[in-house]
mmCIF file with all atom_site columns, C-alpha atoms in Angstrom:
data_model
loop_
_atom_site.group_PDB
_atom_site.id
_atom_site.type_symbol
_atom_site.label_atom_id
_atom_site.label_alt_id
_atom_site.label_comp_id
_atom_site.label_asym_id
_atom_site.label_entity_id
_atom_site.label_seq_id
_atom_site.pdbx_PDB_ins_code
_atom_site.Cartn_x
_atom_site.Cartn_y
_atom_site.Cartn_z
_atom_site.occupancy
_atom_site.B_iso_or_equiv
_atom_site.pdbx_formal_charge
_atom_site.auth_seq_id
_atom_site.auth_comp_id
_atom_site.auth_asym_id
_atom_site.auth_atom_id
_atom_site.pdbx_PDB_model_num
ATOM 1  C CA . MET A 1 1  ? 87.432  -153.353 -92.803 1.00 52.00 ? 1  MET A CA 1
ATOM 2  C CA . ILE A 1 2  ? 86.997  -150.384 -90.430 1.00 49.00 ? 2  ILE A CA 1
ATOM 3  C CA . THR A 1 3  ? 88.361  -152.325 -87.460 1.00 49.00 ? 3  THR A CA 1
ATOM 4  C CA . THR A 1 4  ? 91.735  -152.898 -89.134 1.00 47.00 ? 4  THR A CA 1
ATOM 5  C CA . PRO A 1 5  ? 92.544  -149.257 -90.107 1.00 45.00 ? 5  PRO A CA 1
ATOM 6  C CA . VAL A 1 6  ? 91.222  -147.998 -86.771 1.00 48.00 ? 6  VAL A CA 1
ATOM 7  C CA . GLN A 1 7  ? 93.977  -149.818 -84.870 1.00 50.00 ? 7  GLN A CA 1
ATOM 8  C CA . VAL A 1 8  ? 96.697  -148.315 -87.076 1.00 50.00 ? 8  VAL A CA 1
ATOM 9  C CA . ASP A 1 9  ? 95.177  -144.815 -86.987 1.00 49.00 ? 9  ASP A CA 1
ATOM 10 C CA . ALA A 1 10 ? 94.808  -144.965 -83.215 1.00 47.00 ? 10 ALA A CA 1
ATOM 11 C CA . GLY A 1 11 ? 98.580  -145.423 -82.854 1.00 48.00 ? 11 GLY A CA 1
ATOM 12 C CA . LYS A 1 12 ? 99.518  -142.662 -85.284 1.00 52.00 ? 12 LYS A CA 1
ATOM 13 C CA . HIS A 1 13 ? 96.527  -140.328 -85.211 1.00 51.00 ? 13 HIS A CA 1
ATOM 14 C CA . GLY A 1 14 ? 95.589  -141.157 -81.621 1.00 49.00 ? 14 GLY A CA 1
ATOM 15 C CA . GLY A 1 15 ? 91.889  -141.524 -82.482 1.00 52.00 ? 15 GLY A CA 1
ATOM 16 C CA . PRO A 1 16 ? 90.189  -143.634 -79.774 1.00 54.00 ? 16 PRO A CA 1
ATOM 17 C CA . PRO A 1 17 ? 92.077  -142.887 -76.518 1.00 51.00 ? 17 PRO A CA 1
ATOM 18 C CA . SER A 1 18 ? 89.980  -145.414 -74.578 1.00 55.00 ? 18 SER A CA 1
ATOM 19 C CA . ASP A 1 19 ? 91.095  -148.205 -76.942 1.00 56.00 ? 19 ASP A CA 1
ATOM 20 C CA . LYS A 1 20 ? 94.767  -147.296 -76.577 1.00 52.00 ? 20 LYS A CA 1
ATOM 21 C CA . PRO A 1 21 ? 95.709  -145.803 -73.175 1.00 52.00 ? 21 PRO A CA 1
ATOM 22 C CA . TRP A 1 22 ? 99.342  -145.565 -74.307 1.00 52.00 ? 22 TRP A CA 1
ATOM 23 C CA . THR A 1 23 ? 98.481  -143.335 -77.276 1.00 51.00 ? 23 THR A CA 1
ATOM 24 C CA . PRO A 1 24 ? 98.479  -139.943 -75.462 1.00 51.00 ? 24 PRO A CA 1
ATOM 25 C CA . PRO A 1 25 ? 101.953 -140.391 -73.887 1.00 51.00 ? 25 PRO A CA 1
ATOM 26 C CA . GLN A 1 26 ? 103.432 -141.238 -77.301 1.00 48.00 ? 26 GLN A CA 1
ATOM 27 C CA . GLU A 1 27 ? 102.061 -138.084 -79.002 1.00 48.00 ? 27 GLU A CA 1
ATOM 28 C CA . PRO A 1 28 ? 104.064 -135.542 -76.929 1.00 49.00 ? 28 PRO A CA 1
ATOM 29 C CA . LYS A 1 29 ? 107.265 -137.497 -77.578 1.00 51.00 ? 29 LYS A CA 1
ATOM 30 C CA . PRO A 1 30 ? 107.353 -137.123 -81.397 1.00 51.00 ? 30 PRO A CA 1
ATOM 31 C CA . SER A 1 31 ? 106.051 -133.543 -81.159 1.00 47.00 ? 31 SER A CA 1
ATOM 32 C CA . PRO A 1 32 ? 109.494 -132.065 -80.251 1.00 53.00 ? 32 PRO A CA 1
ATOM 33 C CA . ASP A 1 33 ? 111.058 -134.215 -82.956 1.00 52.00 ? 33 ASP A CA 1
ATOM 34 C CA . GLY A 1 34 ? 109.126 -132.191 -85.527 1.00 52.00 ? 34 GLY A CA 1
ATOM 35 C CA . SER A 1 35 ? 106.772 -135.079 -86.338 1.00 52.00 ? 35 SER A CA 1
ATOM 36 C CA . ARG A 1 36 ? 103.770 -132.996 -85.259 1.00 52.00 ? 36 ARG A CA 1
ATOM 37 C CA . PRO A 1 37 ? 103.909 -129.362 -86.437 1.00 54.00 ? 37 PRO A CA 1
ATOM 38 C CA . THR A 1 38 ? 100.897 -128.628 -84.213 1.00 54.00 ? 38 THR A CA 1
ATOM 39 C CA . TYR A 1 39 ? 103.071 -128.468 -81.085 1.00 49.00 ? 39 TYR A CA 1
ATOM 40 C CA . VAL A 1 40 ? 106.092 -126.927 -82.822 1.00 50.00 ? 40 VAL A CA 1
ATOM 41 C CA . PRO A 1 41 ? 104.522 -123.479 -83.518 1.00 52.00 ? 41 PRO A CA 1
ATOM 42 C CA . LEU A 1 42 ? 103.509 -123.207 -79.838 1.00 49.00 ? 42 LEU A CA 1
ATOM 43 C CA . PRO A 1 43 ? 107.064 -122.707 -78.461 1.00 54.00 ? 43 PRO A CA 1
#
């Protein structure tokens, strides 16, 4: 049960970076789009 949600969260929440090496490069992309307000307040 935990293995299934972990895969989905890793792609959206970027949990385990070692499991998904392509997760970090996808986070900065949606940040400027306004998907992640964490990076928006910086600039």
